[in-house]
XYZ file of C-alpha atoms in Angstrom:
668
model
C 47.483 184.463 186.676
C 50.985 185.233 185.412
C 52.732 182.955 187.922
C 54.114 179.597 186.715
C 51.861 176.533 187.154
C 51.900 175.139 190.674
C 53.098 178.385 192.251
C 50.632 179.977 194.649
C 51.215 183.393 196.242
C 51.217 183.411 200.038
C 50.758 186.496 202.183
C 53.761 187.224 204.366
C 53.610 188.616 207.895
C 52.273 192.160 208.307
C 55.694 193.484 209.212
C 58.515 195.592 207.784
C 62.229 195.247 207.230
C 62.755 196.641 210.735
C 60.337 194.157 212.294
C 63.005 191.733 213.565
C 62.994 192.978 217.154
C 64.044 189.866 219.105
C 66.159 186.878 218.091
C 67.067 183.823 220.132
C 68.445 180.288 220.109
C 67.400 177.154 221.984
C 70.254 176.028 224.221
C 70.746 173.410 226.893
C 72.987 173.794 229.968
C 74.574 170.475 228.960
C 75.630 171.616 225.477
C 79.166 172.552 226.444
C 81.526 172.967 223.498
C 80.347 169.903 221.572
C 78.650 170.160 218.186
C 74.991 169.147 218.084
C 74.066 166.048 216.066
C 71.465 166.004 213.300
C 69.014 164.231 215.640
C 69.463 166.907 218.318
C 69.011 169.689 215.776
C 65.842 168.010 214.456
C 64.442 167.622 217.972
C 65.108 171.265 218.821
C 63.629 172.452 215.530
C 60.460 170.474 216.289
C 60.276 172.053 219.757
C 60.826 175.487 218.242
C 58.095 175.007 215.613
C 55.440 173.371 217.788
C 56.105 174.553 221.356
C 57.982 177.853 221.407
C 56.453 179.375 218.282
C 52.786 179.006 219.386
C 53.622 180.346 222.859
C 55.221 183.514 221.481
C 52.818 184.091 218.583
C 49.985 184.715 221.030
C 51.620 187.897 222.317
C 49.780 191.030 221.065
C 51.814 192.862 218.435
C 53.781 189.809 217.284
C 53.189 189.252 213.565
C 55.223 186.067 213.130
C 57.853 183.841 214.711
C 60.249 182.804 211.970
C 62.044 179.540 212.804
C 65.644 179.295 211.626
C 68.309 176.593 211.668
C 68.231 172.915 212.525
C 66.568 170.120 210.560
C 62.837 170.138 209.872
C 61.215 166.772 210.675
C 59.724 165.004 207.672
C 58.254 161.626 206.690
C 60.238 160.378 203.712
C 59.085 157.766 201.212
C 62.147 156.881 199.126
C 60.892 154.883 196.177
C 63.162 152.348 194.475
C 62.678 152.735 190.686
C 63.754 149.130 190.011
C 61.022 147.806 192.297
C 58.499 150.145 190.685
C 59.393 148.685 187.300
C 59.184 145.145 188.702
C 55.605 145.660 189.901
C 54.526 147.711 186.895
C 53.948 150.860 188.945
C 54.877 154.505 188.494
C 55.966 157.229 190.849
C 52.588 158.873 190.373
C 50.883 155.723 191.709
C 52.808 155.958 194.993
C 52.204 159.698 195.272
C 48.479 159.311 194.636
C 48.115 156.367 197.038
C 49.515 158.405 199.937
C 47.156 161.258 199.154
C 44.097 158.966 198.989
C 44.909 157.004 202.155
C 45.257 159.836 204.654
C 41.841 161.285 205.398
C 38.896 161.222 207.779
C 35.267 161.451 206.747
C 31.884 162.208 208.261
C 28.959 159.818 207.804
C 26.181 161.952 209.159
C 24.031 160.907 212.137
C 22.671 157.553 213.274
C 19.474 157.598 215.392
C 19.638 154.519 217.612
C 16.746 153.944 220.022
C 16.608 157.004 222.270
C 20.103 158.254 221.388
C 21.910 159.686 218.411
C 25.426 158.890 217.188
C 27.700 160.891 214.909
C 29.408 158.679 212.329
C 33.116 159.239 211.661
C 35.457 157.434 209.328
C 39.041 157.431 210.677
C 41.725 156.961 208.052
C 44.563 159.291 209.011
C 48.118 158.012 208.840
C 49.617 157.812 212.324
C 53.031 156.208 211.869
C 55.731 155.049 209.481
C 54.173 151.575 209.586
C 50.828 152.977 208.398
C 52.522 154.448 205.335
C 54.232 151.149 204.573
C 50.887 149.296 204.816
C 49.191 151.393 202.121
C 48.153 149.221 199.157
C 49.287 150.286 195.710
C 47.749 147.482 193.619
C 46.694 143.865 193.663
C 48.584 141.309 191.562
C 47.190 137.779 191.349
C 45.403 138.121 194.658
C 48.513 139.452 196.383
C 48.535 143.105 197.490
C 51.524 145.278 196.699
C 52.259 147.637 199.580
C 54.260 150.855 199.709
C 56.871 149.047 201.786
C 57.424 146.658 198.870
C 58.634 149.460 196.610
C 59.914 152.118 199.018
C 61.804 152.680 202.258
C 59.714 154.732 204.677
C 61.485 156.659 207.434
C 61.608 159.913 209.355
C 64.307 162.276 208.125
C 65.038 165.945 207.613
C 63.661 168.196 204.912
C 65.864 169.885 202.343
C 67.577 172.777 204.063
C 68.046 176.268 202.676
C 70.001 177.695 205.592
C 71.515 177.147 209.012
C 72.392 178.921 212.253
C 75.946 178.803 213.599
C 76.634 179.903 217.172
C 80.032 181.105 218.398
C 81.875 179.094 215.726
C 81.219 175.983 217.777
C 78.058 174.295 216.548
C 74.909 174.632 214.534
C 71.887 175.746 216.495
C 68.133 176.328 216.272
C 66.431 179.616 216.925
C 63.691 182.018 216.058
C 63.087 185.608 215.008
C 60.214 187.594 216.522
C 58.615 189.768 213.836
C 56.849 192.876 215.115
C 53.563 193.868 213.479
C 53.777 196.955 211.307
C 53.307 200.114 213.356
C 53.810 198.275 216.646
C 55.602 199.615 219.700
C 58.916 197.746 219.766
C 59.618 198.380 223.441
C 56.200 197.193 224.619
C 56.175 194.118 222.380
C 59.719 193.031 223.229
C 59.061 193.592 226.933
C 56.071 191.240 226.744
C 58.135 188.725 224.750
C 60.876 188.837 227.394
C 58.311 188.340 230.164
C 56.957 185.275 228.331
C 60.463 183.936 227.720
C 61.268 184.370 231.413
C 58.108 182.445 232.303
C 58.963 179.633 229.860
C 62.515 179.318 231.188
C 61.663 179.557 234.888
C 58.803 177.061 234.710
C 60.769 174.590 232.587
C 58.100 174.505 229.881
C 60.522 173.165 227.252
C 61.508 169.472 227.270
C 65.057 168.363 227.951
C 65.887 171.428 230.029
C 66.084 173.653 226.948
C 66.246 177.406 227.510
C 65.441 180.334 225.234
C 68.636 182.411 225.040
C 68.394 185.793 223.250
C 71.230 187.073 221.106
C 69.540 190.210 219.749
C 67.189 192.432 221.729
C 66.011 195.720 220.198
C 65.086 197.162 223.614
C 68.743 197.176 224.688
C 69.433 199.910 222.137
C 66.078 201.619 222.727
C 66.562 201.710 226.501
C 70.134 202.967 226.172
C 69.112 205.700 223.736
C 66.103 206.779 225.805
C 68.274 206.777 228.940
C 70.776 209.045 227.199
C 68.084 211.461 225.999
C 66.354 211.428 229.395
C 69.669 212.143 231.090
C 70.296 215.064 228.741
C 66.749 216.271 229.406
C 67.292 216.181 233.176
C 70.659 217.914 232.861
C 69.028 220.578 230.701
C 66.351 221.213 233.312
C 68.949 221.537 236.076
C 71.045 223.874 233.933
C 68.046 226.079 233.135
C 67.092 226.242 236.818
C 70.632 227.277 237.793
C 70.729 229.938 235.082
C 67.339 231.282 236.201
C 68.505 231.639 239.784
C 71.670 233.438 238.639
C 69.974 235.820 236.217
C 66.681 236.593 237.970
C 68.281 237.144 241.344
C 65.049 236.424 243.218
C 64.196 233.014 244.677
C 60.426 233.451 244.436
C 60.599 234.578 240.805
C 62.840 231.659 239.968
C 60.494 229.130 241.620
C 57.534 230.437 239.600
C 59.484 229.984 236.355
C 60.653 226.527 237.461
C 56.987 225.585 237.970
C 56.499 226.159 234.240
C 59.480 223.935 233.551
C 57.861 221.151 235.586
C 54.234 221.438 234.473
C 54.830 222.051 230.740
C 56.600 218.691 230.088
C 53.860 216.882 232.043
C 51.167 218.522 229.914
C 53.218 217.689 226.812
C 53.313 213.997 227.738
C 49.548 214.008 228.379
C 48.830 215.500 224.949
C 51.284 213.099 223.282
C 49.544 210.151 224.932
C 46.132 211.480 223.916
C 47.090 211.725 220.233
C 49.258 208.606 220.050
C 52.705 210.198 219.849
C 55.224 207.784 221.356
C 58.153 208.852 223.533
C 60.818 207.907 220.995
C 64.246 209.359 220.331
C 62.985 212.130 218.074
C 60.090 213.236 220.298
C 62.233 213.227 223.451
C 64.930 215.047 221.514
C 62.348 217.662 220.561
C 61.432 218.089 224.208
C 65.112 218.520 225.076
C 65.385 221.241 222.418
C 62.291 223.009 223.793
C 63.459 223.027 227.434
C 65.306 226.323 227.151
C 62.543 227.975 225.125
C 59.650 226.899 227.358
C 60.591 229.318 230.136
C 60.793 232.429 227.924
C 57.144 233.402 228.324
C 57.123 232.834 232.064
C 60.326 234.854 232.530
C 58.809 237.829 230.705
C 55.518 237.640 232.658
C 57.217 237.191 236.047
C 59.726 239.994 235.469
C 56.981 242.389 234.396
C 54.767 241.427 237.335
C 57.729 241.898 239.703
C 58.273 245.422 238.362
C 54.572 246.387 238.498
C 54.204 245.092 242.046
C 57.210 247.163 243.100
C 55.891 250.342 241.480
C 52.390 249.933 242.971
C 53.625 248.837 246.385
C 52.046 251.741 248.313
C 49.025 252.303 246.050
C 46.722 249.943 247.960
C 45.613 248.342 244.706
C 44.805 244.603 244.830
C 47.753 242.369 243.963
C 45.635 240.321 241.547
C 44.688 243.440 239.573
C 48.322 244.544 239.361
C 49.471 241.134 238.164
C 46.605 240.951 235.650
C 47.608 244.314 234.199
C 51.246 243.224 234.016
C 50.375 239.952 232.267
C 48.073 241.687 229.781
C 50.814 244.175 228.969
C 53.224 241.486 227.768
C 50.632 238.932 226.629
C 50.760 239.859 222.952
C 54.585 239.844 222.645
C 54.758 236.488 224.424
C 52.035 235.049 222.188
C 53.663 236.248 218.965
C 57.132 235.170 220.100
C 56.061 231.590 220.800
C 53.897 231.496 217.669
C 56.800 232.507 215.428
C 58.984 229.745 216.889
C 56.215 227.179 216.275
C 55.880 228.343 212.656
C 59.548 227.498 212.089
C 58.732 223.818 212.676
C 55.576 223.812 210.537
C 57.372 222.524 207.378
C 58.620 219.496 209.331
C 55.027 218.638 210.258
C 54.066 218.413 206.578
C 56.762 215.888 205.643
C 55.534 212.498 204.431
C 57.071 209.065 203.992
C 60.170 208.061 205.908
C 61.220 211.682 206.465
C 57.851 212.430 208.025
C 58.051 209.458 210.357
C 61.467 210.616 211.536
C 61.108 214.385 211.881
C 57.382 215.016 212.351
C 57.390 213.698 215.973
C 60.173 216.163 216.807
C 58.239 219.104 215.343
C 54.954 218.108 216.973
C 56.598 217.644 220.380
C 58.269 221.059 220.250
C 55.021 222.726 219.162
C 53.011 220.998 221.897
C 55.603 221.865 224.556
C 55.756 225.526 223.508
C 51.981 225.839 223.343
C 51.700 224.265 226.806
C 54.322 226.676 228.166
C 52.456 229.595 226.569
C 49.191 228.640 228.252
C 50.957 228.109 231.588
C 52.831 231.430 231.383
C 49.541 233.298 230.825
C 47.498 231.366 233.410
C 49.481 229.596 236.134
C 52.397 232.044 236.272
C 50.226 235.136 236.971
C 48.369 233.248 239.716
C 51.624 232.231 241.373
C 52.921 235.793 241.007
C 49.856 237.129 242.830
C 50.469 234.737 245.724
C 54.258 234.619 245.967
C 55.844 237.791 244.554
C 56.508 240.751 246.799
C 57.680 243.109 244.128
C 60.508 245.580 244.190
C 62.476 248.109 242.217
C 63.830 247.023 238.873
C 67.516 246.239 239.241
C 70.221 244.146 237.634
C 71.760 241.169 239.342
C 75.522 241.138 239.730
C 75.984 238.797 236.787
C 73.775 240.940 234.515
C 75.650 244.061 235.594
C 78.932 242.312 234.853
C 77.772 241.417 231.345
C 76.219 244.812 230.606
C 79.441 246.841 230.724
C 81.216 245.137 227.773
C 77.912 244.865 225.937
C 77.231 248.609 226.173
C 80.737 249.398 224.924
C 80.238 247.028 221.971
C 76.836 248.579 221.265
C 78.266 252.106 221.231
C 80.995 250.945 218.838
C 78.425 249.383 216.494
C 76.112 252.414 216.493
C 79.016 254.748 215.699
C 80.049 252.621 212.669
C 76.804 251.215 211.172
C 78.173 250.630 207.659
C 81.204 248.748 208.929
C 79.016 246.492 211.068
C 76.610 245.744 208.194
C 79.444 244.957 205.751
C 81.109 242.711 208.321
C 77.817 240.868 208.946
C 77.249 240.336 205.209
C 80.799 239.044 204.725
C 80.395 236.716 207.703
C 77.151 235.365 206.229
C 78.744 234.844 202.809
C 81.726 233.111 204.368
C 79.455 230.799 206.329
C 77.471 229.895 203.211
C 80.681 229.158 201.302
C 81.585 226.509 203.896
C 78.247 224.710 203.526
C 79.286 222.444 200.579
C 82.200 221.128 202.642
C 80.030 219.925 205.504
C 79.609 216.160 205.773
C 76.063 214.960 205.155
C 74.167 211.799 205.997
C 70.503 210.848 206.035
C 70.608 209.296 209.497
C 73.291 209.953 212.132
C 75.329 206.833 212.839
C 74.499 205.187 216.149
C 76.603 202.662 217.987
C 74.035 199.881 218.292
C 76.189 197.553 220.383
C 75.972 194.829 217.730
C 77.781 194.384 214.424
C 76.586 192.597 211.283
C 79.566 191.062 209.500
C 77.909 190.212 206.188
C 79.751 187.407 204.365
C 79.184 186.649 200.678
C 80.568 183.508 199.000
C 80.467 182.233 195.429
C 76.853 181.474 194.372
C 77.595 177.841 193.441
C 78.802 176.807 196.901
C 76.933 173.942 198.573
C 75.165 174.444 201.879
C 77.419 171.962 203.703
C 80.566 173.717 202.510
C 79.042 177.092 203.337
C 78.250 175.876 206.872
C 81.846 174.688 207.319
C 83.248 178.031 206.140
C 80.815 179.985 208.300
C 81.727 177.937 211.375
C 85.389 178.765 210.834
C 84.509 182.436 210.270
C 82.572 182.625 213.547
C 85.461 180.945 215.356
C 87.738 183.726 214.107
C 85.178 186.353 215.125
C 85.089 185.042 218.698
C 88.866 185.566 218.944
C 88.490 189.357 218.625
C 88.718 191.190 221.984
C 85.391 192.645 223.096
C 83.229 190.098 221.237
C 80.948 188.213 223.640
C 78.592 186.423 221.231
C 78.414 185.614 217.509
C 75.341 184.001 215.953
C 75.180 183.694 212.186
C 72.078 183.192 210.073
C 73.253 181.475 206.908
C 70.844 181.384 203.973
C 67.145 181.420 204.777
C 64.579 179.360 206.613
C 62.057 177.009 204.992
C 59.360 179.697 205.409
C 61.482 182.723 204.664
C 60.743 186.346 205.449
C 64.159 187.191 204.001
C 65.208 185.780 200.624
C 68.876 185.483 201.534
C 70.607 182.820 199.363
C 72.663 179.971 200.797
C 75.971 181.607 199.886
C 75.280 184.658 202.060
C 75.192 185.068 205.819
C 74.350 187.870 208.238
C 76.077 187.150 211.553
C 75.064 189.296 214.512
C 78.148 189.937 216.635
C 77.391 191.235 220.133
C 80.118 193.306 221.729
C 80.657 194.060 225.403
C 79.481 197.258 227.069
C 81.784 200.227 226.703
C 82.946 199.945 230.314
C 83.875 196.275 229.842
C 85.875 196.673 226.618
C 89.661 196.297 226.782
C 91.536 199.598 227.263
C 91.763 201.538 224.007
C 89.101 199.454 222.256
C 85.801 200.722 220.871
C 83.261 199.527 218.305
C 85.180 200.983 215.353
C 88.387 199.237 216.394
C 86.511 195.955 216.834
C 85.102 196.299 213.299
C 88.608 196.851 211.918
C 89.827 193.775 213.806
C 86.950 191.710 212.409
C 87.837 192.779 208.864
C 91.430 191.731 209.428
C 90.427 188.369 210.932
C 87.965 187.480 208.169
C 90.245 188.622 205.337
C 92.167 185.326 205.578
C 89.132 183.357 204.331
C 89.530 182.849 200.562
C 86.841 183.784 198.052
C 84.552 185.784 200.342
C 83.343 189.381 200.414
C 82.962 191.090 203.792
C 80.632 194.020 204.519
C 80.442 195.568 207.998
C 77.174 197.074 209.182
C 74.852 197.234 212.181
C 71.458 195.487 212.536
C 69.190 198.532 212.257
C 71.278 200.626 209.856
C 71.695 197.551 207.641
C 67.926 197.158 207.314
C 67.344 200.894 206.850
C 69.825 200.968 203.957
C 68.092 197.973 202.384
C 64.653 199.579 202.729
C 65.824 202.870 201.217
C 67.896 201.603 198.280
C 67.354 197.848 198.072
C 71.049 197.370 198.868
C 72.623 196.753 202.277
C 75.201 199.527 202.124
C 75.493 203.284 202.628
C 76.170 203.954 198.945
C 75.138 201.823 195.967
C 76.104 202.331 192.326
C 73.737 200.628 189.888
C 74.638 199.818 186.287
C 72.127 199.071 183.547
C 72.672 197.358 180.220
C 72.075 194.245 178.132
C 75.550 192.667 178.271
C 76.236 191.049 181.641
C 79.962 190.629 181.001
C 80.326 194.291 180.030
C 78.479 195.328 183.179
C 80.766 193.133 185.265
C 83.895 194.633 183.697
C 82.605 198.165 184.236
C 81.744 197.356 187.845
C 85.289 196.116 188.460
C 86.654 199.396 187.087
C 84.330 201.368 189.364
C 85.577 199.370 192.356
C 89.158 200.403 191.559
C 88.141 204.069 191.442
C 86.066 203.935 194.636
C 88.859 202.105 196.465
C 91.095 205.121 195.883
C 88.670 207.442 197.707
C 89.697 208.088 201.345
C 87.200 206.670 203.828
C 85.764 204.006 201.533
C 85.558 200.457 202.909
C 83.811 197.120 202.362
C 83.411 197.615 198.612
C 82.009 194.683 196.687
C 80.327 193.823 193.399
C 77.087 191.853 193.572
C 77.641 188.321 192.310
C 74.956 187.940 189.665
C 76.494 184.929 187.951
C 78.323 181.770 188.927
C 75.389 179.582 189.922
C 75.802 176.275 188.069
C 72.895 174.382 186.509
C 72.278 170.812 185.422
C 69.920 171.220 182.480
C 67.568 168.461 181.333
C 66.815 169.359 177.717
C 63.769 167.468 176.442
C 64.014 165.911 172.966
C 60.469 166.385 171.682
C 60.790 163.982 168.745
C 62.044 161.188 170.981
C 59.303 161.591 173.600
C 56.730 161.708 170.802
C 57.688 158.152 169.769
C 56.929 156.947 173.303
C 53.748 158.999 173.688
C 55.196 161.023 176.561
C 54.457 164.683 177.254
C 56.877 167.293 178.564
C 54.673 167.583 181.635
C 55.257 163.887 182.387
C 59.037 164.354 182.356
C 58.860 167.522 184.458
C 56.582 165.759 186.920
C 59.046 162.873 187.323
C 61.970 165.280 187.743
C 60.156 167.300 190.385
C 59.018 164.253 192.341
C 61.979 161.881 191.937
C 64.808 164.394 192.313
C 63.488 167.379 194.264
C 60.810 165.495 196.174
C 57.130 166.350 196.355
C 54.881 166.662 199.379
C 52.061 164.159 198.980
C 50.216 164.660 202.267
C 50.538 165.794 205.883
C 50.919 163.479 208.866
C 49.310 164.582 212.133
C 50.958 163.852 215.475
C 48.454 165.414 217.842
C 48.551 169.137 217.091
C 51.771 168.808 215.126
C 51.852 168.393 211.346
C 54.697 167.034 209.257
C 55.040 166.665 205.497
C 55.257 163.277 203.792
C 57.584 163.561 200.795
C 57.936 161.117 197.903
C 61.268 160.933 196.061
C 63.986 158.553 194.864
C 66.823 157.394 197.174
C 70.074 159.434 196.974
C 71.825 156.740 194.910
C 69.342 157.308 192.046
C 69.623 161.132 192.000
C 73.117 161.988 193.253
C 74.855 162.606 189.910
C 73.958 163.562 186.309
C 74.292 159.973 185.059
C 71.838 158.659 187.660
C 69.328 161.421 186.887
C 69.623 160.715 183.166
C 68.822 157.032 183.808
C 65.466 157.792 185.460
C 62.649 156.078 183.569
């Protein structure tokens, strides 16, 4: 109710700021290095909207396919105001005629002999000629058609953004939005399978191919591979340590069985309760690897000792092992329980912190509980079958470690006060270093892609912004290690991101670490990009990465690690204070990419209505606003159907009657 007249709220896709999981462009093998024409960009945008978009939207978990770049196809009715005046017509007459002459109707049923017919009235516009043949009025027996007062053609809609690829040409693409709470890896995998099918079967006209330039699973797969590798290395390391310290192959194999079964049980429980195998949960499992074997080691060692002591007693092995397990059952239970309690606070976290750290805590707790059950059930059974038992003895490595330990223990027991004072001083010294530790909410990851955010003056035109962005991307491609640069300038016609036309968020893809030039890494590439782009006048550059950029925006509303917000009534005073803050922050070591948000600078052409003058002519303010909106901005009067495709029909004045303030002021 509080929105301005004519503005209707529209629900956006059920997604989040991190929902952009897959981005692509439509390319042809014949593109080469030439720039695409407006006709080619319009054709590709039509294919993207009405072929690619429906194919990808049907994938489960995809909330929306946001089309970006190119020129949106549109039927344009450019009305000549002089001809309107000649025939005594108004702009509203043309607008209304198009609306009234583009419809079908149902006439009910017609029983005819033994059959029945459904009656349909067909009146949909099918072509440019149909629009031109619409009658506006009759004058002296002669009809006045739309073509008599307007030029009807197919053109491109007003653009609010563009896509520039590799500093070479504009392009057309799309962004796959993942539904909120979806599994990014599963959804993107299905999208990639569909894209592969579309490309291999040649489902797009003109040999067009869907070429991705951002794929979330590349980072996910790399991160999961790293964690899995660490997990495997941890298992191998634990196994080696067990063999060295236990000194018995059979005992070691029983403990290793716990190390194999416990993670499997953990994955089963995670799957049952919907916990995904993400970075945090796998990291939790990696942390728990060394702790999972504690219970089994205690049970196996105690069973080994009991079996050795009762070797000649004739008592059943199962009874001996049961007694040994019961003897250490309580300590094992309490030991694992205390460790699980440490992670209980993490399980109670809510919001973003809960989403990040709760999976880690749950995974550790599940893994430890599984290892506890296995150590008190499977381990005793295996001990009864496999262990032979023997006298308690130290392995050579334990014996080697015991000698210095016993000397240190004797020293500590002889000087208890000295040891306690030293421990307290060590604790105090450690706490005093805590304020000097670096802190961050999320550890920085090398995502393999860089976002070189570029901000220009707010009053810049889209055409000039496109030209500057093309030059910027050309400079970006000159940096060693850069393999692809695709920039989204402004926003699309159906935006999920309200980025203005003076801002761009290029995604720069860099080569794999092994393929980078010697001595180059992601940080050095970012420094080189800053240096390259610094030659462009009047722009602000901010370096980020795709995911971290969105996370910062979701947390603070600003795409940066640190944001300083000023509040006040005087805009100029705020601007001056902000400039002073920039000088101070620039002097801080480690600060980079500092900028002040450009809140002013957008120029306006104001049409100020003289109420006394319009009163003499009997005109309302609404009449003037209606003419301005239709004649200058253009207004959608109806939709034209081309099969399953729909295109807007827009009524407006030709460019010569709205291209400068004088022409706009002369509108009747």
